[in-house]
mmCIF file of C-alpha atoms and ligand atoms in Angstrom:
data_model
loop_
_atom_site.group_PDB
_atom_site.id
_atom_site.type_symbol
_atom_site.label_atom_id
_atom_site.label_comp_id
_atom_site.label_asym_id
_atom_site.label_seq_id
_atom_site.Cartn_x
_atom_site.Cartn_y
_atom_site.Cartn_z
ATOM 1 C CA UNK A 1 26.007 62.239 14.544
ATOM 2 C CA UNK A 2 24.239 60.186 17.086
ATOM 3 C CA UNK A 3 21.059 61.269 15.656
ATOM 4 C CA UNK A 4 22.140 59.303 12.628
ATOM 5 C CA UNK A 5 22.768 56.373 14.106
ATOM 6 C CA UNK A 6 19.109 56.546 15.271
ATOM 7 C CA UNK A 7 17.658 57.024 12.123
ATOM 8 C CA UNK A 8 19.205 53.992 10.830
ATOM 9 C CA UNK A 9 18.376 51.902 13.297
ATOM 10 C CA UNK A 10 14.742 52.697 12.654
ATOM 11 C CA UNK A 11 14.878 51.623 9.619
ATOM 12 C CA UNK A 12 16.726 48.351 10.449
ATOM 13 C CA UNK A 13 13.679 47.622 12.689
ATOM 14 C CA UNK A 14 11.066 48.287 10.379
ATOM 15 C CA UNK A 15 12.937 46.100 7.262
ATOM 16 C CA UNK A 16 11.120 43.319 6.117
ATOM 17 C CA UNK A 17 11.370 41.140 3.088
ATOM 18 C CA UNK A 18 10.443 37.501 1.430
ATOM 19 C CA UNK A 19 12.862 37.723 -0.906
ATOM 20 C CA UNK A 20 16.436 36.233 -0.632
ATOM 21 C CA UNK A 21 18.185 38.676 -2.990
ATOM 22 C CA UNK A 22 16.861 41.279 -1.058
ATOM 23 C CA UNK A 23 17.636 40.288 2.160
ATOM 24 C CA UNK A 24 21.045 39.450 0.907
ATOM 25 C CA UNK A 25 20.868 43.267 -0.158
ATOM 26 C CA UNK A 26 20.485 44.609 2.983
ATOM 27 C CA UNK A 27 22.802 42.350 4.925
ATOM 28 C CA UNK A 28 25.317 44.131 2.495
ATOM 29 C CA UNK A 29 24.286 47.578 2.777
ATOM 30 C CA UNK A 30 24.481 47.601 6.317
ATOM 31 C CA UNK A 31 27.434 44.802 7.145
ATOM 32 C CA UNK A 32 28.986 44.652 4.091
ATOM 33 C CA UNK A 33 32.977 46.031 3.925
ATOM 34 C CA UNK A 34 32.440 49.216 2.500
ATOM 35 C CA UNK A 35 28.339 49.329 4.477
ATOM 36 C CA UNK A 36 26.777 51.806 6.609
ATOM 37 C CA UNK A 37 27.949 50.259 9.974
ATOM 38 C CA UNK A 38 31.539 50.790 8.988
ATOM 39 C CA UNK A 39 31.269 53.940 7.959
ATOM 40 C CA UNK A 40 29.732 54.658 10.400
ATOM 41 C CA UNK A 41 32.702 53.008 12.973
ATOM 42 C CA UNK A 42 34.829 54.727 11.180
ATOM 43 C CA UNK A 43 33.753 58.021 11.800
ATOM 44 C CA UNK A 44 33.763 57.226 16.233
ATOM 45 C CA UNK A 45 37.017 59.089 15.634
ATOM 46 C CA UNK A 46 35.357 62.444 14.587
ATOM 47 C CA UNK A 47 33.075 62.673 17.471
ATOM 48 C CA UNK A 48 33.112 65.010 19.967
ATOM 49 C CA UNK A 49 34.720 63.115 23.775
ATOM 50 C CA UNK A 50 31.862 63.957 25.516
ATOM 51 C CA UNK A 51 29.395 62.202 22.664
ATOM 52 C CA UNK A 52 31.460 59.188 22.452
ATOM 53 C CA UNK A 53 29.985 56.881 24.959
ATOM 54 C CA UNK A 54 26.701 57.300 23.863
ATOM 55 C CA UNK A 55 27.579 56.908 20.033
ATOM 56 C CA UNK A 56 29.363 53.829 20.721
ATOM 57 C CA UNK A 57 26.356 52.690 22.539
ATOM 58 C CA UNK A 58 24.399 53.321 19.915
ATOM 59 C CA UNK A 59 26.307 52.307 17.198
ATOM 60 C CA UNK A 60 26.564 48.619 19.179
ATOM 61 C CA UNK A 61 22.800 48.296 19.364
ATOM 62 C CA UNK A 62 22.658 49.045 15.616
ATOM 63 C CA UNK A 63 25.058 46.249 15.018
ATOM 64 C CA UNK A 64 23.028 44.032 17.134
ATOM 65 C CA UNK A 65 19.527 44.693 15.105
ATOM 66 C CA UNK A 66 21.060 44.301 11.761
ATOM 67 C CA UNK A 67 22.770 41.378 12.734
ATOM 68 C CA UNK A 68 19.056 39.480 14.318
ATOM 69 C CA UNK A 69 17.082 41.194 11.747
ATOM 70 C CA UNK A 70 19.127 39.486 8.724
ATOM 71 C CA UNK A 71 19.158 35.995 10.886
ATOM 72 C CA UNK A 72 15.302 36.479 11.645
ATOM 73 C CA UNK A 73 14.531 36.690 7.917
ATOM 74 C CA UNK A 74 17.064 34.262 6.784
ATOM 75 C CA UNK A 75 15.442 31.571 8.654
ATOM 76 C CA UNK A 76 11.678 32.739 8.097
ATOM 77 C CA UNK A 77 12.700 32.842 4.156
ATOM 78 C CA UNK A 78 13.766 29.235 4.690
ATOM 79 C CA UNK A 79 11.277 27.586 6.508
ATOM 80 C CA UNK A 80 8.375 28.597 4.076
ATOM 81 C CA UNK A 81 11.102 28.057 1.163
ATOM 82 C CA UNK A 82 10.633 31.536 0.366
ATOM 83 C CA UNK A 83 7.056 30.597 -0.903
ATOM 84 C CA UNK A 84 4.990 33.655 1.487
ATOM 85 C CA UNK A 85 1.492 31.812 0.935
ATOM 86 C CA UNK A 86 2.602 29.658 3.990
ATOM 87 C CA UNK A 87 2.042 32.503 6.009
ATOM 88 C CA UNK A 88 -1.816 32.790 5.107
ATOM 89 C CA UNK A 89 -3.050 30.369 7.728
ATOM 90 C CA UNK A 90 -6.417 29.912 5.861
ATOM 91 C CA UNK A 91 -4.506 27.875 3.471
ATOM 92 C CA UNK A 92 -4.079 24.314 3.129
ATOM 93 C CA UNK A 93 -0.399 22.857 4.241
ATOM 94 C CA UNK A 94 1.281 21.547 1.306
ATOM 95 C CA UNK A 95 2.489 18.841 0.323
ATOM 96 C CA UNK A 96 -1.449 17.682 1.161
ATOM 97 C CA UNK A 97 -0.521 13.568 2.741
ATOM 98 C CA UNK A 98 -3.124 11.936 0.687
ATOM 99 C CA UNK A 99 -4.995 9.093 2.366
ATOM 100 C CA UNK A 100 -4.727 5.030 0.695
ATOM 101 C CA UNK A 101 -7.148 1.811 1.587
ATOM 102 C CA UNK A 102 -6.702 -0.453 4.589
ATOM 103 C CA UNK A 103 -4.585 -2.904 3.616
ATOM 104 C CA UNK A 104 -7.529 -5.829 4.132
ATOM 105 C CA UNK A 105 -9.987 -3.009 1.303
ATOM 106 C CA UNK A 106 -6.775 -3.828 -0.778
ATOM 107 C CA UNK A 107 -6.844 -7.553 -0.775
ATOM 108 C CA UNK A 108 -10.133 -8.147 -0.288
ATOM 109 C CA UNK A 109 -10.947 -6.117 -3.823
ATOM 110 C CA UNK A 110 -7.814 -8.170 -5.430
ATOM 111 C CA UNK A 111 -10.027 -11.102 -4.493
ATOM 112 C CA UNK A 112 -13.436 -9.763 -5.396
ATOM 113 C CA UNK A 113 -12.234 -8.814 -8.982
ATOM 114 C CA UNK A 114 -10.877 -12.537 -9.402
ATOM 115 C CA UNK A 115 -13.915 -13.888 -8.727
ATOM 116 C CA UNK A 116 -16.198 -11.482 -10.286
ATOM 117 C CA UNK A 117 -14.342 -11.701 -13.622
ATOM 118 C CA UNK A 118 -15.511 -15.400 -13.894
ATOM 119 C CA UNK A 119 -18.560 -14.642 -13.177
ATOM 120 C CA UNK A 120 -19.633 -14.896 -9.549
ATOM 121 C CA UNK A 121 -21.659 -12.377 -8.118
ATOM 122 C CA UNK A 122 -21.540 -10.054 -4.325
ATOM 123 C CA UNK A 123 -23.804 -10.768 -1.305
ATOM 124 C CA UNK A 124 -23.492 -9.838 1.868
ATOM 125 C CA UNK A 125 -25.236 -11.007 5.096
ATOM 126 C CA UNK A 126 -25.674 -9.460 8.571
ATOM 127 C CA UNK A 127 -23.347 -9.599 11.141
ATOM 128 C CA UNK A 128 -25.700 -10.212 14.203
ATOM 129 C CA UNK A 129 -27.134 -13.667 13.089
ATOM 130 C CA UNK A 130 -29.431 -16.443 14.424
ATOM 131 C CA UNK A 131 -28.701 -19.847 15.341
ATOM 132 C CA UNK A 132 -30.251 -21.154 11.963
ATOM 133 C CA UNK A 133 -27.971 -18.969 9.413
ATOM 134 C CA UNK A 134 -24.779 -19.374 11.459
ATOM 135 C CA UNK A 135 -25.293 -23.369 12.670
ATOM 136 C CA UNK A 136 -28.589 -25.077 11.932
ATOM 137 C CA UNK A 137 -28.599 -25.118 8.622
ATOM 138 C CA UNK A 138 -25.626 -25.457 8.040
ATOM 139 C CA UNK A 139 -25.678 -28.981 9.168
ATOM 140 C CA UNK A 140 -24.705 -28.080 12.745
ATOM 141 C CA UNK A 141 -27.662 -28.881 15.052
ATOM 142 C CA UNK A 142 -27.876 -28.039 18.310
ATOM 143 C CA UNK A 143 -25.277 -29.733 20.706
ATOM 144 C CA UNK A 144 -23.315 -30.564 17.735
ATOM 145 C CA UNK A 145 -19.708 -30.700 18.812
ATOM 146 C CA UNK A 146 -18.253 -29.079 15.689
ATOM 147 C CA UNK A 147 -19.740 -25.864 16.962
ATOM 148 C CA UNK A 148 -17.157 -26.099 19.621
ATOM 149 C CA UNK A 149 -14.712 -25.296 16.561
ATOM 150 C CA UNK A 150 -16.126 -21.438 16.410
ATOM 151 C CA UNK A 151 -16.111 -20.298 19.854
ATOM 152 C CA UNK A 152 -18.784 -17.957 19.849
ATOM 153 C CA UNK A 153 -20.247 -14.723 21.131
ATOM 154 C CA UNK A 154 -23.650 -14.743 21.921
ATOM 155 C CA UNK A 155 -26.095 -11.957 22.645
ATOM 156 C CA UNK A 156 -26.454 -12.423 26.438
ATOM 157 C CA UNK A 157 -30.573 -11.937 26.238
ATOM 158 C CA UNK A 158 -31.085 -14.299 23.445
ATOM 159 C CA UNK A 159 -28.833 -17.410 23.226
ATOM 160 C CA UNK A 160 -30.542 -17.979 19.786
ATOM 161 C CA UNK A 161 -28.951 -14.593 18.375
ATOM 162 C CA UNK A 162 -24.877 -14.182 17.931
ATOM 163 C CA UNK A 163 -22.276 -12.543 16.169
ATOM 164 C CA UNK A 164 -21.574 -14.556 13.023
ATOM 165 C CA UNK A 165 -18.692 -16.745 13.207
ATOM 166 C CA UNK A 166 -18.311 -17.214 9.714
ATOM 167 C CA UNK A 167 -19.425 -15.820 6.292
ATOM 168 C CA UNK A 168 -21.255 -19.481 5.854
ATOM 169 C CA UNK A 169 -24.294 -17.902 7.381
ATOM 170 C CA UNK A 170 -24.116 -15.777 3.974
ATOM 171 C CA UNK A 171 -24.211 -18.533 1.907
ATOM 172 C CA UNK A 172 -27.641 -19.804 3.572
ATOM 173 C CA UNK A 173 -29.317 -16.848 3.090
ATOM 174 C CA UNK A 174 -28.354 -16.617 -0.290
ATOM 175 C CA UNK A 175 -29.753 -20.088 -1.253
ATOM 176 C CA UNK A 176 -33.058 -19.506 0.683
ATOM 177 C CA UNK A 177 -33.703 -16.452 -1.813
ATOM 178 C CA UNK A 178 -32.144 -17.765 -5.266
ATOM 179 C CA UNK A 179 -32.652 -20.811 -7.056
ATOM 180 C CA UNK A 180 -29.705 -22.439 -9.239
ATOM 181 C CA UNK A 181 -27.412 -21.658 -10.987
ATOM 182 C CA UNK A 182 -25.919 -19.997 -8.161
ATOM 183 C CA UNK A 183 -22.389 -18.326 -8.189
ATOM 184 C CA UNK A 184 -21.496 -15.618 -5.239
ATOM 185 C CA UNK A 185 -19.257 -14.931 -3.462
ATOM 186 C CA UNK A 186 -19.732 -13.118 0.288
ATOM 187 C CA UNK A 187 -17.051 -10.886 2.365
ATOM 188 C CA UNK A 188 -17.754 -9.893 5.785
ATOM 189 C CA UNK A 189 -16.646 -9.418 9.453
ATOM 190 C CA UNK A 190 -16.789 -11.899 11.710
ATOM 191 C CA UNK A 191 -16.475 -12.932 15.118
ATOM 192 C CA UNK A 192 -14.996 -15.660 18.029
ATOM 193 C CA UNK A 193 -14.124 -15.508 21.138
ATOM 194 C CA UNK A 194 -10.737 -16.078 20.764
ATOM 195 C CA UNK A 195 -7.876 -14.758 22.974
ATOM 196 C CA UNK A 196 -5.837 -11.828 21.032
ATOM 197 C CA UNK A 197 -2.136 -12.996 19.626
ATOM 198 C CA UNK A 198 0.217 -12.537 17.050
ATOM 199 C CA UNK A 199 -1.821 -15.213 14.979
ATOM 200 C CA UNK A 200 -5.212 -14.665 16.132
ATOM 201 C CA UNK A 201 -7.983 -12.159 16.716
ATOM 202 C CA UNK A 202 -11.307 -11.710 17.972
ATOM 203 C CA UNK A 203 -12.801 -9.875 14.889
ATOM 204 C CA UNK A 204 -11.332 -10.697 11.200
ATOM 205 C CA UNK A 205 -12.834 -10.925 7.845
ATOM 206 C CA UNK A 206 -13.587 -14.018 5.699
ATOM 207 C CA UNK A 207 -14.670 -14.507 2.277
ATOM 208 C CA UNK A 208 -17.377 -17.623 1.343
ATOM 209 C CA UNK A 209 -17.298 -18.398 -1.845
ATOM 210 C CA UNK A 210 -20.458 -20.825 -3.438
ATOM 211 C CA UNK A 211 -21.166 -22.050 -6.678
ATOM 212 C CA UNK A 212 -24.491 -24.003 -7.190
ATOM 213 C CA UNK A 213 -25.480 -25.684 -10.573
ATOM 214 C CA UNK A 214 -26.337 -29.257 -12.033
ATOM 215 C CA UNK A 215 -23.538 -31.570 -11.789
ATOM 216 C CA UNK A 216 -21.111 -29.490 -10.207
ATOM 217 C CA UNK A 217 -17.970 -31.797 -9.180
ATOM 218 C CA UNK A 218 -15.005 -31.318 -7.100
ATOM 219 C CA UNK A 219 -12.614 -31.017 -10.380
ATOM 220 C CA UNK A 220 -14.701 -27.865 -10.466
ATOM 221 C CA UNK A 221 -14.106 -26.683 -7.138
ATOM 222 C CA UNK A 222 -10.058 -27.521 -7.610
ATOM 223 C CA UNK A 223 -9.849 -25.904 -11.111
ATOM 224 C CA UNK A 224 -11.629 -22.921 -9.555
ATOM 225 C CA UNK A 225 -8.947 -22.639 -6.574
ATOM 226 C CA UNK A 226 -6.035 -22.649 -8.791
ATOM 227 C CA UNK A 227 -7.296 -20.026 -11.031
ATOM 228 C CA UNK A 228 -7.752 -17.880 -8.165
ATOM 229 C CA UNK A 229 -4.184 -18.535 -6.917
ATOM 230 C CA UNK A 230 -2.352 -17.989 -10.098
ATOM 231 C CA UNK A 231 -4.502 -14.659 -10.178
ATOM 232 C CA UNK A 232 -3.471 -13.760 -6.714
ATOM 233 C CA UNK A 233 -0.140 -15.426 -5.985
ATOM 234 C CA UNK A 234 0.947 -15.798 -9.664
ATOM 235 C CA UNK A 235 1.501 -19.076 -11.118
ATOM 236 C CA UNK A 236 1.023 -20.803 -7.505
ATOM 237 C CA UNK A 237 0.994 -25.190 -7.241
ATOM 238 C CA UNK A 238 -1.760 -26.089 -4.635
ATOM 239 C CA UNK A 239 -2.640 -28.977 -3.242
ATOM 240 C CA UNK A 240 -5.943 -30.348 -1.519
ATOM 241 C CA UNK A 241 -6.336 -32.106 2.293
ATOM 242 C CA UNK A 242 -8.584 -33.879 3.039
ATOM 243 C CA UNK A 243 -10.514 -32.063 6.310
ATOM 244 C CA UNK A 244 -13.951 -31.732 7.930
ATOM 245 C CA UNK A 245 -16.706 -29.265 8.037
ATOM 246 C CA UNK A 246 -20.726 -30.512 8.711
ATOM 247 C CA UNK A 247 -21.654 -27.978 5.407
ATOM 248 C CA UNK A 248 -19.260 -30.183 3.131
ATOM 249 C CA UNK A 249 -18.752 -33.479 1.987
ATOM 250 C CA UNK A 250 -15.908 -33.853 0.850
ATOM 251 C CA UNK A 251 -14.804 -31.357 2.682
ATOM 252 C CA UNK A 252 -10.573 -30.107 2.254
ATOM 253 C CA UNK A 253 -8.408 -27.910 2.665
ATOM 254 C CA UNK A 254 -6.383 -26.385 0.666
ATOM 255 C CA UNK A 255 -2.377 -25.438 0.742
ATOM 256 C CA UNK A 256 0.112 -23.153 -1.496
ATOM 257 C CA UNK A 257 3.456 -24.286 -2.271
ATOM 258 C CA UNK A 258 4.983 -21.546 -0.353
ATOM 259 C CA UNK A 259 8.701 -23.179 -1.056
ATOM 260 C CA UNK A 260 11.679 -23.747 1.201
ATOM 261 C CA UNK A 261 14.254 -21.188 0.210
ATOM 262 C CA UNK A 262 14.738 -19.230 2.923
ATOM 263 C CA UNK A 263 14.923 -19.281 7.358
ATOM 264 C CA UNK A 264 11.613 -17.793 7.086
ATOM 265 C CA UNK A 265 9.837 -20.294 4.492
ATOM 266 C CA UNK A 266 11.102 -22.744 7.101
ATOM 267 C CA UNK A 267 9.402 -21.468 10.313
ATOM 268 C CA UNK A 268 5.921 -20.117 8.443
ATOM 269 C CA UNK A 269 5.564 -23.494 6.758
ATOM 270 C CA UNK A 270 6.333 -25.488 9.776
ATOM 271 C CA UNK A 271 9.307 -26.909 7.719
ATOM 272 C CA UNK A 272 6.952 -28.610 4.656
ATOM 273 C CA UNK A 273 7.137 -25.900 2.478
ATOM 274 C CA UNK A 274 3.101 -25.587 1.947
ATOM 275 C CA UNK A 275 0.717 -23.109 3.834
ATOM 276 C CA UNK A 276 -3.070 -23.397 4.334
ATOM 277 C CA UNK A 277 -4.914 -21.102 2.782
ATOM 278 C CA UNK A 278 -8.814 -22.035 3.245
ATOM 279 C CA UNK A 279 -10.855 -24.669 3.780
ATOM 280 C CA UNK A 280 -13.485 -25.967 1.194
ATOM 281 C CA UNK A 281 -16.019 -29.000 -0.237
ATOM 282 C CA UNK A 282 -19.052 -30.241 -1.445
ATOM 283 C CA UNK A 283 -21.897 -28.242 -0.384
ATOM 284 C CA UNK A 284 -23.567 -31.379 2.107
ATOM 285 C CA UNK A 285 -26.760 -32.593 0.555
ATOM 286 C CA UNK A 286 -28.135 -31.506 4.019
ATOM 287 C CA UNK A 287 -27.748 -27.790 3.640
ATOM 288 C CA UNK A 288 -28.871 -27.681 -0.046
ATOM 289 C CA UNK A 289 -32.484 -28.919 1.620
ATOM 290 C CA UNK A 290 -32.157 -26.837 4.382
ATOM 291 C CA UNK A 291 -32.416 -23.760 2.167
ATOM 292 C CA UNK A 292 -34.790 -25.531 -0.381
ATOM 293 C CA UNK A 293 -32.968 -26.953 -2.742
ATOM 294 C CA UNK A 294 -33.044 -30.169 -4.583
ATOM 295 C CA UNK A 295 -30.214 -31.795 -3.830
ATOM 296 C CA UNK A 296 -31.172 -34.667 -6.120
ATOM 297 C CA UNK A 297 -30.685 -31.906 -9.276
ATOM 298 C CA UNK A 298 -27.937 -29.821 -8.232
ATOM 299 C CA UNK A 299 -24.748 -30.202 -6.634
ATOM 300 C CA UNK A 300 -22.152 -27.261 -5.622
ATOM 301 C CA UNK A 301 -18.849 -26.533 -4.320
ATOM 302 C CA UNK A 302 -17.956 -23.983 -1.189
ATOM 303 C CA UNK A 303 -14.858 -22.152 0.236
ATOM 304 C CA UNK A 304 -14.325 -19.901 2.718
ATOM 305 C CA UNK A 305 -11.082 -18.032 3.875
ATOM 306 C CA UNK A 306 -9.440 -15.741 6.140
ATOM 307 C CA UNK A 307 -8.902 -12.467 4.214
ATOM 308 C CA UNK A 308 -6.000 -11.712 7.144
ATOM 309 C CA UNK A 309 -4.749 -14.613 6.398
ATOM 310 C CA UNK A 310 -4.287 -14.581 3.020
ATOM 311 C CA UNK A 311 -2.797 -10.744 3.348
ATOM 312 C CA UNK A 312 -0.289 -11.574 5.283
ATOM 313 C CA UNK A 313 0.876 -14.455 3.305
ATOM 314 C CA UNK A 314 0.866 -11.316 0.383
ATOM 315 C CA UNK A 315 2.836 -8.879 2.497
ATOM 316 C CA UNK A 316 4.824 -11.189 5.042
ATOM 317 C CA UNK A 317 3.269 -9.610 7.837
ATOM 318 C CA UNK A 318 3.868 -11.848 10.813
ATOM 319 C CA UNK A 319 1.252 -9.950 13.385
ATOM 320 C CA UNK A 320 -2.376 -9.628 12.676
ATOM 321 C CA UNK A 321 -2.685 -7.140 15.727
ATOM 322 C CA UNK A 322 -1.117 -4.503 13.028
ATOM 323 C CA UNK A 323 -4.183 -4.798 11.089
ATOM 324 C CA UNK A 324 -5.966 -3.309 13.617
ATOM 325 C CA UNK A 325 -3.808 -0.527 15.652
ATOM 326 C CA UNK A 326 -4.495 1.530 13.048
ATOM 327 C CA UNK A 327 -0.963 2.868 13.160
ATOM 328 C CA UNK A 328 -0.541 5.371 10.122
ATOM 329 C CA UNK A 329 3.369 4.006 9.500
ATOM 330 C CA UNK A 330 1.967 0.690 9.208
ATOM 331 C CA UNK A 331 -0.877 1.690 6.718
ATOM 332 C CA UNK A 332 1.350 4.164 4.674
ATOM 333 C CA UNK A 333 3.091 1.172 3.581
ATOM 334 C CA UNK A 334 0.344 -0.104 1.180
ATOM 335 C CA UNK A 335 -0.227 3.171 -0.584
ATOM 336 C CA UNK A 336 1.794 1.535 -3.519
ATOM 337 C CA UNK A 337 -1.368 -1.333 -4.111
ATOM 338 C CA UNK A 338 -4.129 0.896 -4.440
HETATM 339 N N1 DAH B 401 -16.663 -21.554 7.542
HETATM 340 C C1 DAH B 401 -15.354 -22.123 7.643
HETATM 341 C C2 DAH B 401 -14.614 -21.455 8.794
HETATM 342 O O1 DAH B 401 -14.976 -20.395 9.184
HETATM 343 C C3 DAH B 401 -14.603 -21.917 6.384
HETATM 344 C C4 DAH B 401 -15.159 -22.769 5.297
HETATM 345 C C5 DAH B 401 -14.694 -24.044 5.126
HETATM 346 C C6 DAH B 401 -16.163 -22.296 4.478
HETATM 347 C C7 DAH B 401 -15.195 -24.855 4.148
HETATM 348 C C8 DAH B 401 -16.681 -23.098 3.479
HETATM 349 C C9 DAH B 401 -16.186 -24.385 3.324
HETATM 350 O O2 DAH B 401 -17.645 -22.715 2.653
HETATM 351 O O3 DAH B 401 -16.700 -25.172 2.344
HETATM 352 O O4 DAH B 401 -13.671 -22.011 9.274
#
């Protein structure tokens, strides 16, 4: 009798299967009403006195297996949902998390193809500039005190070479290799010394835009903005300020009508209902001769904006800092705007 018992326990240990009906099977066989352990209860009366103990022993421990064996491959079957490729560790884990752009890739190519679709071409500049590219030529001489607007990191052995503070520097080089008609526009890093906040950061990314031609006029420049912000913000009103920067006269800047509807259009917009979105003007006469051309035969319009900025004005994100942690929950979100 006992040796029985044995036998079937053997087996118990050695069962294995992926496969629910068969599991389901065995858990039937074995603990089912009319299944082997049971029967096999049922037939403690027959055995000898002396035998009992050790049969019931037995007979318990059989219980037992059958009992961890069917849990064990209950909850194996539904962890790999009964799929037995999980197993093979050489293989890849599925569902595969598929990877999206930075939220800045996304709206910086949003703002590329607005522009290139009219026409304007791509140039980029270095990020370690000199003096000339970044100030000089850009009608900011030496001791100028609108430098003091860009606080700026310099390259401790050379005061002459810095980290750009502004894609401007782009716009320079540009003009010293092309002639007119000119039309580009340049994306980049740049770089102040700026204390870290919610609303500020030492490193963030601009885009210059620059259009040079003959008789270029400011109706151009504002007719240019407003296609781009009906492209980006849909059908967007904007208006122009007048502002200051040495590389344009007139120089502006420009604000969306953001509106006043809710709390939050309140506190962003300071209560006016209109946001800044980049500053612009009339390329200075100055800087078209700095980079050889004729300012007496062509005239052109510049921008230049923050390409955080303008992101979270897109996305309402109130911290720029997030742009940066490179936290995946904050990235995942903008897998939607590929
Ligand atoms: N360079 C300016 C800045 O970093 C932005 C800017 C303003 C660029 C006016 C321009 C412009 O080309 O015309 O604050």
């Amino acid at each position: 009798m006992i040796e029985e018992v044995k036998k079937h326990l053997k087996e118990v240990n050695s069962f294995s299967s992926k496969d629910a009906e068969e599991i389901e099977k065995f858990r039937i066989s074995y603990a089912g009403k009319k299944g082997i352990l049971n029967e096999l209860f049922a037939a403690f009366r027959a055995v000898p006195n002396e035998e009992k103990k050790a049969y019931g022993q037995e007979l318990n421990t059989l219980k037992t297996a059958v009992s961890n064996k069917v849990k064990f491959l209950q909850s194996e079957f539904k962890d790999t949902g009964g799929n037995s490729l999980i197993k093979d560790p050489s293989r890849t884990p599925f569902p595969l998390e598929t990877g999206n752009r930075h939220p800045l890739s996304v709206v910086k190519n949003r703002i590329i193809d607005i522009f290139t679709q009219i026409g304007f071409t791509i140039s980029e500049g270095p990020e370690i500039e000199d003096d000339w590219h970044n100030f000089t030529a850009l009608n900011l001489p030496e001791h100028h005190p609108a430098r003091d607007m860009q606080d700026t990191f310099f390259i401790q052995t050379d005061p002459d070479i810095l980290l750009r503070t502004h894609t401007s520097s782009v716009q320079v080089r540009y003009m010293e290799k092309n002639q007119p008609p000119i039309r580009t526009i340049s994306p980049g890093r740049v770089f102040r010394n700026e204390a870290i906040s919610a609303r500020s950061h030492c490193i963030f990314h601009q885009i210059e835009g620059l259009y040079i031609a003959k008789e270029v006029s400011f109706a151009d420049l504002k007719q240019t903005l407003q296609y781009f912000t009906n492209a980006l913000f849909g059908n967007s009103k904007i208006r122009m300020r007048p502002s200051y920067f040495p590389f344009t006269e007139p120089s502006a800047e420009v604000d969306i009508y953001w509106g006043l509807e809710t709390e939050t259009d309140y506190r962003i917009t300071k209560g006016t209902g209109w946001l800044e979105i980049m500053g612009c003007g009339m390329v200075d006469p100055n800087v078209l001769e700095n980079c050889g051309i004729d300012p007496e035969q062509y005239s052109g319009y510049a921008f230049g904006m923050c390409i955080e900025r303008i992101a979270m004005l897109l996305y309402q994100i109130s911290d720029i800092r997030l742009f940066f942690e490179n936290d995946v929950r904050f990235l995942k979100q903008f897998k939607a705007t590929l």
